[in-house]
Amino acid sequence: GMRRYLSVAYRSLPVADAWASLVADALEAGQQSRLVDLGSGAAGPVTLVAAELRRRGTTVDVTATDLFPFEGQPVPGVRFHDEPVDARAVPASLEGVRTMFAAFHHLRPADARAVLQDAFARRRAICVFEATARTPVAVLSSCLIPLLVLLLTPKSRPLRASAVVFTYLVPVLPLLIWWDGLVSHLRTYTRAELDALTRGLQASDYDWATGEIRLPGVPFALPYLTGRPRPHASREHEGSF
């Protein structure tokens, strides 16, 4: 039920367009047409980004990976990798631009840096996006989550009887989703912290960038981090790894 709600919430936000623009830049820089989604779970956000890229005329192949591979229903346009993938040591066979949507805040600093280190060492582009922020406004806005659950649950497909029961009759889902959202805000890395995680991972053939995405109707900015090899640098570097 929580997963289905989050899927509806992502579709309700105008965030896929902003994410897709940054991913498109990484694809173009690396001359890639593949996305390797890390910590993908059921692959909710990446499917929206891939659809937006296709709408713009950029066809991408998406491989969804996770330390605990998803065993649910297939998702159109996404191939689920059936072996566990540790985002700190991605197999060399999984080539493409690495993405991580609304999952980076689950990682402790040492693990978060290891994810970036692996992408940097292999000269793979990586795009890290969050849908939360550790700011007073963002934390306070989590108080609205139970109301949003009540409003958005009817849009969930398929709408299961259990979701209705545990949303409106016994409001377990609004409580759990509120707690999940609050903790996610509190754990999200700030832009300055994202910058700090890349210190020492510098080279003349690789660029890091951090920023914040502002969306209409969302009272806080969403931090992001991208890393990518400079054009043609990834091919020159490939022989070293």
Backbone as numpy.savetxt, mean C-alpha at the origin, in Angstrom:
# Nx Ny Nz CAx CAy CAz Cx Cy Cz
-15.24 -9.46 7.52 -16.05 -8.25 7.52 -15.20 -6.99 7.52
-14.12 -7.00 8.30 -13.21 -5.83 8.33 -12.57 -5.64 6.97
-12.16 -6.74 6.35 -11.51 -6.64 5.04 -12.46 -6.07 3.98
-13.70 -6.53 4.00 -14.66 -6.04 3.02 -14.96 -4.56 3.25
-15.06 -4.15 4.51 -15.27 -2.73 4.78 -14.12 -1.90 4.24
-12.88 -2.33 4.50 -11.72 -1.56 4.03 -11.71 -1.47 2.51
-12.13 -2.53 1.85 -12.19 -2.50 0.39 -13.16 -1.43 -0.09
-14.32 -1.35 0.56 -15.30 -0.31 0.21 -14.75 1.08 0.53
-14.07 1.21 1.67 -13.52 2.51 2.08 -12.49 3.01 1.07
-11.62 2.13 0.59 -10.63 2.53 -0.40 -11.30 3.00 -1.68
-12.35 2.30 -2.08 -13.06 2.69 -3.31 -13.78 4.02 -3.13
-14.11 4.37 -1.90 -14.84 5.61 -1.64 -13.93 6.83 -1.57
-12.63 6.60 -1.43 -11.67 7.70 -1.36 -11.06 7.95 -2.74
-10.78 9.21 -3.07 -10.14 9.51 -4.36 -8.63 9.33 -4.30
-8.20 8.22 -3.68 -6.78 8.04 -3.44 -6.08 7.26 -4.54
-6.81 6.39 -5.25 -6.19 5.56 -6.28 -5.55 6.40 -7.37
-6.18 7.52 -7.71 -5.65 8.39 -8.76 -4.28 8.95 -8.37
-4.16 9.43 -7.13 -2.89 10.00 -6.66 -1.82 8.92 -6.57
-2.18 7.76 -6.04 -1.21 6.67 -5.96 -0.77 6.23 -7.34
-1.72 6.14 -8.27 -1.40 5.67 -9.62 -0.41 6.61 -10.32
-0.52 7.91 -10.08 0.40 8.86 -10.71 1.84 8.59 -10.28
2.04 8.34 -9.00 3.38 8.08 -8.49 3.90 6.72 -8.95
3.02 5.72 -9.00 3.42 4.41 -9.49 3.77 4.48 -10.96
3.02 5.26 -11.72 3.29 5.40 -13.15 4.67 5.99 -13.39
5.06 6.96 -12.56 6.40 7.54 -12.68 7.48 6.48 -12.44
7.26 5.62 -11.44 8.23 4.57 -11.14 8.29 3.54 -12.26
7.14 3.19 -12.83 7.10 2.25 -13.94 7.86 2.81 -15.14
7.63 4.08 -15.42 8.28 4.70 -16.57 9.79 4.79 -16.37
10.21 5.16 -15.16 11.64 5.31 -14.89 12.37 3.98 -15.03
11.72 2.91 -14.59 12.36 1.60 -14.64 12.01 0.79 -15.87
11.27 1.42 -16.79 10.84 0.74 -18.01 10.19 -0.61 -17.68
9.25 -0.55 -16.75 8.60 -1.75 -16.25 7.11 -1.76 -16.58
6.55 -2.96 -16.60 5.10 -3.11 -16.76 4.54 -4.07 -15.71
5.35 -4.30 -14.66 4.94 -5.24 -13.63 4.96 -4.58 -12.25
3.98 -4.95 -11.44 3.94 -4.53 -10.05 4.05 -5.76 -9.17
4.90 -5.67 -8.15 5.00 -6.71 -7.13 4.52 -6.09 -5.82
3.31 -6.44 -5.43 2.71 -5.84 -4.24 3.14 -6.63 -3.01
3.70 -5.94 -2.03 4.23 -6.57 -0.82 3.24 -6.40 0.34
3.14 -7.41 1.18 2.17 -7.34 2.28 0.78 -7.11 1.75
0.44 -7.83 0.69 -0.74 -7.48 -0.10 -2.05 -7.92 0.52
-2.01 -8.98 1.36 -3.28 -9.47 1.89 -4.21 -9.90 0.77
-5.42 -9.36 0.75 -6.39 -9.67 -0.29 -6.26 -8.78 -1.51
-5.20 -7.95 -1.53 -4.86 -7.13 -2.71 -5.87 -6.03 -3.01
-6.51 -5.48 -1.98 -7.52 -4.45 -2.22 -7.00 -3.20 -2.91
-6.10 -2.42 -2.29 -5.68 -1.15 -2.90 -4.98 -1.30 -4.24
-4.13 -2.32 -4.40 -3.38 -2.43 -5.66 -4.31 -2.68 -6.84
-5.43 -3.34 -6.61 -6.36 -3.55 -7.72 -6.95 -2.24 -8.21
-7.20 -1.31 -7.29 -7.72 0.00 -7.67 -6.68 0.80 -8.45
-5.42 0.71 -8.01 -4.34 1.43 -8.70 -4.11 0.85 -10.08
-4.11 -0.47 -10.18 -3.92 -1.11 -11.49 -5.04 -0.74 -12.45
-6.28 -0.69 -11.93 -7.41 -0.30 -12.78 -7.26 1.14 -13.26
-6.79 2.03 -12.38 -6.58 3.42 -12.78 -5.47 3.53 -13.82
-4.40 2.76 -13.65 -3.32 2.77 -14.64 -3.83 2.28 -15.99
-4.63 1.24 -15.98 -5.18 0.73 -17.24 -6.11 1.74 -17.88
-6.86 2.46 -17.06 -7.74 3.50 -17.59 -6.95 4.58 -18.31
-5.72 4.81 -17.82 -4.84 5.81 -18.44 -4.07 5.26 -19.64
-4.25 3.97 -19.92 -3.56 3.38 -21.07 -2.29 2.64 -20.72
-2.00 2.44 -19.42 -0.81 1.71 -19.00 -1.24 0.34 -18.48
-0.91 -0.69 -19.23 -1.26 -2.05 -18.84 -0.18 -2.61 -17.91
-0.58 -3.12 -16.78 0.37 -3.67 -15.81 -0.05 -5.07 -15.40
0.96 -5.90 -15.15 0.74 -7.20 -14.55 0.99 -7.07 -13.05
0.08 -7.58 -12.24 0.18 -7.44 -10.80 0.38 -8.81 -10.15
1.44 -8.92 -9.36 1.65 -10.10 -8.53 1.50 -9.69 -7.08
0.54 -10.26 -6.40 0.29 -9.94 -5.00 1.02 -10.95 -4.12
1.83 -10.44 -3.18 2.61 -11.32 -2.30 2.34 -10.99 -0.84
2.58 -11.97 0.00 2.40 -11.76 1.43 3.19 -12.82 2.18
3.57 -12.51 3.41 4.23 -13.51 4.24 3.28 -14.66 4.54
1.98 -14.34 4.56 0.93 -15.35 4.73 0.02 -15.25 3.50
0.31 -16.03 2.45 -0.40 -15.86 1.17 -1.92 -15.94 1.31
-2.59 -15.10 0.54 -4.05 -15.04 0.54 -4.62 -16.31 -0.09
-5.63 -16.87 0.55 -6.23 -18.11 0.07 -7.71 -17.94 -0.26
-8.13 -16.70 -0.50 -9.54 -16.45 -0.80 -9.83 -16.54 -2.28
-10.89 -15.88 -2.69 -11.33 -15.91 -4.08 -10.36 -15.14 -4.98
-10.16 -15.59 -6.21 -9.30 -14.87 -7.16 -9.80 -13.44 -7.38
-8.88 -12.56 -7.69 -9.21 -11.17 -7.99 -8.84 -10.90 -9.44
-9.77 -10.38 -10.25 -9.46 -10.14 -11.67 -8.24 -9.23 -11.82
-7.33 -9.63 -12.70 -6.17 -8.80 -13.00 -5.02 -8.95 -12.02
-5.15 -9.84 -11.03 -4.11 -10.02 -10.02 -3.73 -11.49 -9.92
-2.43 -11.75 -9.92 -1.95 -13.11 -9.68 -1.42 -13.19 -8.25
-1.97 -14.08 -7.47 -1.52 -14.25 -6.09 -0.34 -15.24 -6.07
0.78 -14.78 -5.54 1.95 -15.64 -5.40 1.68 -16.63 -4.27
1.77 -17.92 -4.56 1.32 -18.90 -3.57 2.37 -19.30 -2.55
3.58 -18.75 -2.66 4.63 -19.02 -1.68 4.79 -17.80 -0.77
5.12 -17.99 0.51 5.35 -16.84 1.40 6.49 -15.96 0.88
6.29 -14.66 0.95 7.31 -13.70 0.53 7.57 -12.73 1.67
8.82 -12.71 2.13 9.25 -11.77 3.15 9.66 -10.48 2.45
8.99 -9.39 2.76 9.26 -8.12 2.09 10.67 -7.61 2.35
11.34 -8.17 3.35 12.72 -7.77 3.65 13.72 -8.49 2.75
13.28 -9.52 2.04 14.16 -10.29 1.17 13.32 -10.88 0.04
12.95 -10.03 -0.89 12.07 -10.44 -1.99 12.86 -11.31 -2.97
12.33 -12.46 -3.37 13.04 -13.31 -4.33 13.37 -12.56 -5.61
14.56 -12.84 -6.15 15.00 -12.16 -7.37 14.08 -12.45 -8.55
13.36 -13.57 -8.48 12.47 -13.94 -9.58 11.26 -13.02 -9.69
10.96 -12.30 -8.61 9.81 -11.38 -8.62 10.30 -10.00 -9.07
10.29 -9.79 -10.35 10.77 -8.54 -10.92 9.61 -7.57 -11.13
9.91 -6.30 -10.98 8.92 -5.27 -11.21 9.00 -4.19 -10.15
8.17 -3.19 -10.28 8.10 -2.12 -9.28 7.40 -2.66 -8.03
8.06 -2.52 -6.90 7.49 -2.99 -5.64 6.55 -1.93 -5.06
5.42 -2.37 -4.58 4.47 -1.46 -3.95 4.09 -2.01 -2.58
3.71 -1.10 -1.71 3.20 -1.49 -0.39 2.13 -0.46 0.00
0.90 -0.92 0.09 -0.23 -0.04 0.35 -0.77 -0.28 1.76
-0.76 0.78 2.58 -1.38 0.75 3.91 -0.89 -0.43 4.74
0.39 -0.78 4.60 0.94 -1.91 5.34 2.27 -1.57 6.01
2.94 -0.52 5.57 4.27 -0.21 6.06 4.26 0.09 7.56
3.16 0.66 8.05 3.10 1.01 9.47 3.04 -0.22 10.38
2.81 -1.38 9.81 2.82 -2.61 10.61 4.25 -3.03 10.96
5.24 -2.46 10.30 6.63 -2.89 10.47 7.35 -2.04 11.50
8.12 -2.68 12.36 9.00 -1.96 13.26 10.12 -1.31 12.46
10.76 -0.27 13.00 11.77 0.47 12.22 12.84 -0.41 11.59
13.37 -1.39 12.31 14.42 -2.23 11.74 13.91 -3.02 10.55
12.67 -3.52 10.64 12.09 -4.27 9.53 11.73 -3.35 8.37
11.22 -2.16 8.70 10.89 -1.19 7.65 12.13 -0.81 6.86
13.22 -0.57 7.56 14.46 -0.23 6.87 14.96 -1.41 6.03
14.79 -2.64 6.54 15.22 -3.81 5.78 14.46 -3.93 4.46
13.18 -3.59 4.47 12.39 -3.59 3.23 12.99 -2.61 2.22
13.32 -1.41 2.69 13.91 -0.40 1.81 15.32 -0.81 1.38
16.08 -1.38 2.30 17.44 -1.83 2.00 17.45 -2.86 0.88
16.51 -3.79 0.93 16.46 -4.83 -0.09 16.16 -4.25 -1.46
15.21 -3.31 -1.52 14.90 -2.67 -2.80 16.09 -1.88 -3.31
16.75 -1.16 -2.42 17.91 -0.35 -2.80 19.07 -1.23 -3.28
19.36 -2.31 -2.55 20.49 -3.17 -2.91 20.29 -3.81 -4.27
19.05 -4.15 -4.59 18.76 -4.79 -5.87 18.37 -3.78 -6.94
18.39 -2.52 -6.57 18.02 -1.43 -7.49 16.64 -1.66 -8.09
15.70 -1.98 -7.22 14.30 -2.10 -7.62 13.55 -0.86 -7.16
12.66 -0.39 -7.99 11.81 0.72 -7.58 10.83 0.23 -6.52
10.53 1.10 -5.56 9.57 0.77 -4.51 8.72 1.99 -4.20
7.44 1.76 -4.00 6.49 2.84 -3.67 5.73 2.42 -2.42
5.88 3.22 -1.37 5.24 2.93 -0.08 4.17 3.99 0.17
2.94 3.56 0.33 1.83 4.49 0.53 1.06 4.14 1.80
0.54 5.16 2.45 -0.30 4.97 3.62 -1.65 5.66 3.41
-2.67 5.13 4.07 -3.99 5.77 4.07 -4.28 6.37 5.44
-3.25 6.45 6.28 -3.37 6.99 7.63 -2.22 7.97 7.87
-2.27 8.68 8.98 -1.21 9.65 9.31 -1.17 9.85 10.82
0.04 10.04 11.32 0.18 10.26 12.77 0.20 11.75 13.07
-0.96 12.36 12.95 -1.14 13.77 13.28 -2.35 13.90 14.19
-2.44 14.98 14.97 -3.60 15.14 15.85 -4.93 15.09 15.11
-4.99 15.73 13.95 -6.24 15.75 13.18 -6.61 14.34 12.72
-5.61 13.59 12.25 -5.87 12.24 11.78 -6.35 11.35 12.92
-5.70 11.45 14.06 -6.10 10.63 15.20 -7.52 10.97 15.65
-7.82 12.25 15.71 -9.18 12.66 16.10 -10.22 12.19 15.08
-9.84 12.19 13.80 -10.78 11.79 12.76 -11.18 10.33 12.88
-10.38 9.54 13.58 -10.72 8.12 13.73 -12.02 7.95 14.52
-12.42 8.98 15.26 -13.69 8.91 15.99 -14.89 8.79 15.04
-14.69 9.16 13.77 -15.77 9.09 12.79 -15.88 7.70 12.16
-14.90 6.84 12.41 -14.89 5.54 11.75 -16.14 4.72 12.02
-16.63 4.62 13.28 -17.85 3.83 13.49 -19.03 4.32 12.64
-19.16 5.63 12.48 -20.23 6.16 11.64 -20.03 5.76 10.18
-18.78 5.82 9.71 -18.49 5.43 8.33 -18.79 3.95 8.11
-18.53 3.13 9.11 -18.84 1.70 8.99 -20.35 1.51 8.80
-21.12 2.26 9.56 -22.58 2.15 9.43 -23.04 2.59 8.04
-22.39 3.62 7.49 -22.81 4.16 6.19 -22.33 3.32 5.02
-21.14 2.75 5.13 -20.53 2.08 3.97 -20.79 0.59 3.91
-21.15 -0.02 5.03 -21.36 -1.48 5.03 -22.37 -1.93 3.98
-23.49 -1.22 3.74 -24.44 -1.67 2.71 -23.83 -1.74 1.30
-22.69 -1.07 1.07 -22.05 -1.11 -0.24 -21.13 -2.31 -0.40
-20.93 -3.06 0.66 -20.04 -4.22 0.61 -20.67 -5.31 -0.25
-19.85 -5.91 -1.11 -20.32 -6.99 -1.97 -19.36 -8.16 -1.91
-19.87 -9.36 -1.60 -21.26 -9.64 -1.25 -21.57 -9.16 0.17
-22.79 -8.68 0.37 -23.20 -8.24 1.70 -23.72 -9.45 2.46
-22.96 -9.87 3.44 -23.30 -11.08 4.19 -24.18 -10.74 5.39
-25.00 -11.71 5.76 -25.88 -11.52 6.92 -25.05 -11.29 8.17
-23.90 -11.95 8.28 -23.06 -11.79 9.46 -22.56 -10.35 9.58
-22.27 -9.72 8.44 -21.81 -8.32 8.47 -22.91 -7.40 8.98
-24.14 -7.67 8.56 -25.28 -6.87 9.01 -25.49 -7.05 10.52
-25.43 -8.29 10.96 -25.66 -8.58 12.37 -24.60 -7.90 13.23
-23.32 -8.08 12.84 -22.23 -7.58 13.68 -21.89 -6.11 13.40
-22.69 -5.46 12.56 -22.57 -4.01 12.38 -23.71 -3.28 13.05
-24.94 -3.76 12.84 -26.10 -3.00 13.30 -26.78 -3.58 14.54
-26.74 -4.88 14.72 -27.41 -5.46 15.89 -26.45 -5.62 17.06
-25.30 -6.20 16.78 -24.24 -6.32 17.79 -23.02 -5.62 17.19
-22.79 -4.35 17.52 -21.82 -3.53 16.78 -20.35 -3.87 17.06
-20.00 -5.11 16.78 -18.62 -5.54 16.97 -17.72 -4.95 15.89
-18.17 -5.01 14.65 -17.33 -4.53 13.54 -17.01 -3.04 13.65
-17.97 -2.16 13.94 -17.60 -0.74 14.10 -16.54 -0.53 15.17
-16.62 -1.29 16.27 -15.65 -1.15 17.34 -14.27 -1.64 16.90
-14.22 -2.81 16.28 -12.93 -3.37 15.84 -12.28 -2.51 14.76
-13.09 -2.04 13.82 -12.54 -1.23 12.73 -12.07 0.12 13.25
-12.80 0.69 14.22 -12.33 1.94 14.84 -10.98 1.72 15.52
-10.86 0.64 16.28 -9.59 0.37 16.98 -8.45 0.15 15.99
-8.72 -0.59 14.93 -7.72 -0.83 13.90 -7.27 0.49 13.26
-8.24 1.36 12.97 -7.90 2.65 12.36 -7.12 3.55 13.30
-7.53 3.59 14.57 -6.83 4.43 15.55 -5.38 3.98 15.71
-5.17 2.68 15.89 -3.81 2.18 16.08 -2.98 2.39 14.81
-3.61 2.24 13.65 -2.88 2.47 12.39 -2.41 3.91 12.30
-3.25 4.87 12.66 -2.82 6.28 12.68 -1.62 6.47 13.61
-1.71 5.86 14.79 -0.66 6.06 15.80 0.66 5.40 15.40
0.61 4.41 14.54 1.81 3.69 14.13 2.41 4.21 12.82
1.70 5.06 12.11 2.15 5.49 10.78 3.40 6.36 10.89
4.38 6.07 10.05 5.61 6.87 10.03 5.32 8.25 9.45
5.93 9.27 10.06 5.83 10.61 9.52 6.76 10.75 8.33
6.62 11.84 7.62 7.50 12.09 6.48 8.96 12.17 6.93
9.22 12.83 8.04 10.59 12.94 8.55 11.14 11.57 8.92
10.30 10.71 9.49 10.75 9.37 9.86 11.03 8.52 8.63
10.23 8.71 7.58 10.49 7.99 6.33 11.83 8.43 5.74
12.10 9.73 5.80 13.40 10.22 5.34 14.53 9.57 6.13
14.35 9.48 7.44 15.40 8.92 8.29 15.67 7.45 7.97
14.64 6.71 7.56 14.81 5.30 7.25 15.68 5.08 6.01
15.83 6.09 5.17 16.64 5.94 3.96 18.06 6.45 4.13
18.38 6.98 5.30 19.74 7.49 5.51 20.76 6.35 5.39
21.81 6.62 4.65 22.82 5.60 4.41 22.50 4.73 3.22
21.32 4.90 2.64 20.94 4.14 1.44 20.97 5.08 0.24
22.10 5.70 0.03 22.24 6.66 -1.06 23.25 6.16 -2.08
22.99 6.46 -3.33 23.91 6.13 -4.41 23.59 7.05 -5.59
24.57 7.21 -6.45 24.40 8.12 -7.59 23.38 7.61 -8.60
23.05 6.32 -8.53 22.13 5.74 -9.51 20.76 5.40 -8.91
20.45 5.97 -7.74 19.18 5.66 -7.08 18.68 6.90 -6.35
17.38 7.15 -6.47 16.79 8.35 -5.86 15.66 7.97 -4.91
15.62 8.65 -3.76 14.52 8.53 -2.81 13.72 9.82 -2.81
12.44 9.71 -2.56 11.60 10.90 -2.43 10.48 10.63 -1.43
10.20 11.60 -0.59 9.07 11.50 0.32 8.13 12.67 0.05
6.91 12.51 0.45 5.95 13.59 0.25 4.66 13.29 0.98
3.67 14.12 0.75 2.35 13.95 1.36 1.28 14.19 0.31
0.28 13.37 0.34 -0.84 13.47 -0.61 -2.03 14.09 0.12
-2.56 15.13 -0.46 -3.75 15.77 0.08 -4.94 15.47 -0.82
-6.01 14.99 -0.21 -7.20 14.58 -0.94 -8.39 15.45 -0.57
-9.25 15.75 -1.53 -10.46 16.51 -1.22 -11.32 15.78 -0.18
-11.72 16.50 0.85 -12.58 15.92 1.86 -11.87 15.16 2.95
-10.56 14.98 2.83 -9.78 14.28 3.85 -8.99 15.33 4.63
-9.19 15.45 5.94 -8.60 16.57 6.70 -7.13 16.40 7.07
-6.47 15.39 6.55 -5.06 15.20 6.86 -4.34 14.68 5.61
-3.04 14.91 5.56 -2.24 14.48 4.41 -1.71 13.07 4.62
-1.59 12.32 3.54 -1.14 10.93 3.60 0.32 10.86 3.17
1.21 10.37 4.04 2.63 10.32 3.70 2.93 9.20 2.71
3.97 9.42 1.92 4.43 8.37 1.01 5.94 8.44 0.86
6.50 7.34 0.39 7.94 7.24 0.12 8.12 6.46 -1.18
8.95 6.99 -2.06 9.29 6.25 -3.28 10.80 6.18 -3.42
11.26 5.08 -3.96 12.66 4.91 -4.30 12.74 4.30 -5.68
13.65 4.76 -6.48 13.74 4.20 -7.83 15.12 4.42 -8.41
15.58 3.46 -9.22 16.85 3.66 -9.91 16.68 4.73 -10.98
17.73 5.46 -11.23 17.68 6.43 -12.30 17.58 5.70 -13.63
16.98 6.33 -14.65 16.81 5.65 -15.93 18.10 5.01 -16.41
17.98 3.75 -16.83 19.08 2.93 -17.36 20.03 2.46 -16.26
19.94 3.00 -15.05 20.87 2.60 -14.00 20.62 1.17 -13.54
19.32 0.74 -13.51 19.01 -0.59 -13.01 19.65 -1.67 -13.88
19.69 -1.47 -15.19 20.28 -2.47 -16.06 21.80 -2.54 -15.87
22.41 -1.39 -15.68 23.85 -1.35 -15.50 24.25 -2.02 -14.18
23.37 -1.89 -13.17 23.69 -2.39 -11.83 23.38 -3.87 -11.68
22.56 -4.41 -12.60 22.00 -5.75 -12.42 23.09 -6.81 -12.27
24.20 -6.65 -12.98 25.21 -7.68 -12.95 25.92 -7.84 -11.63
25.74 -6.91 -10.71 26.43 -6.96 -9.43 25.67 -7.77 -8.40
24.45 -8.21 -8.70 23.65 -8.88 -7.68 23.15 -10.22 -8.21
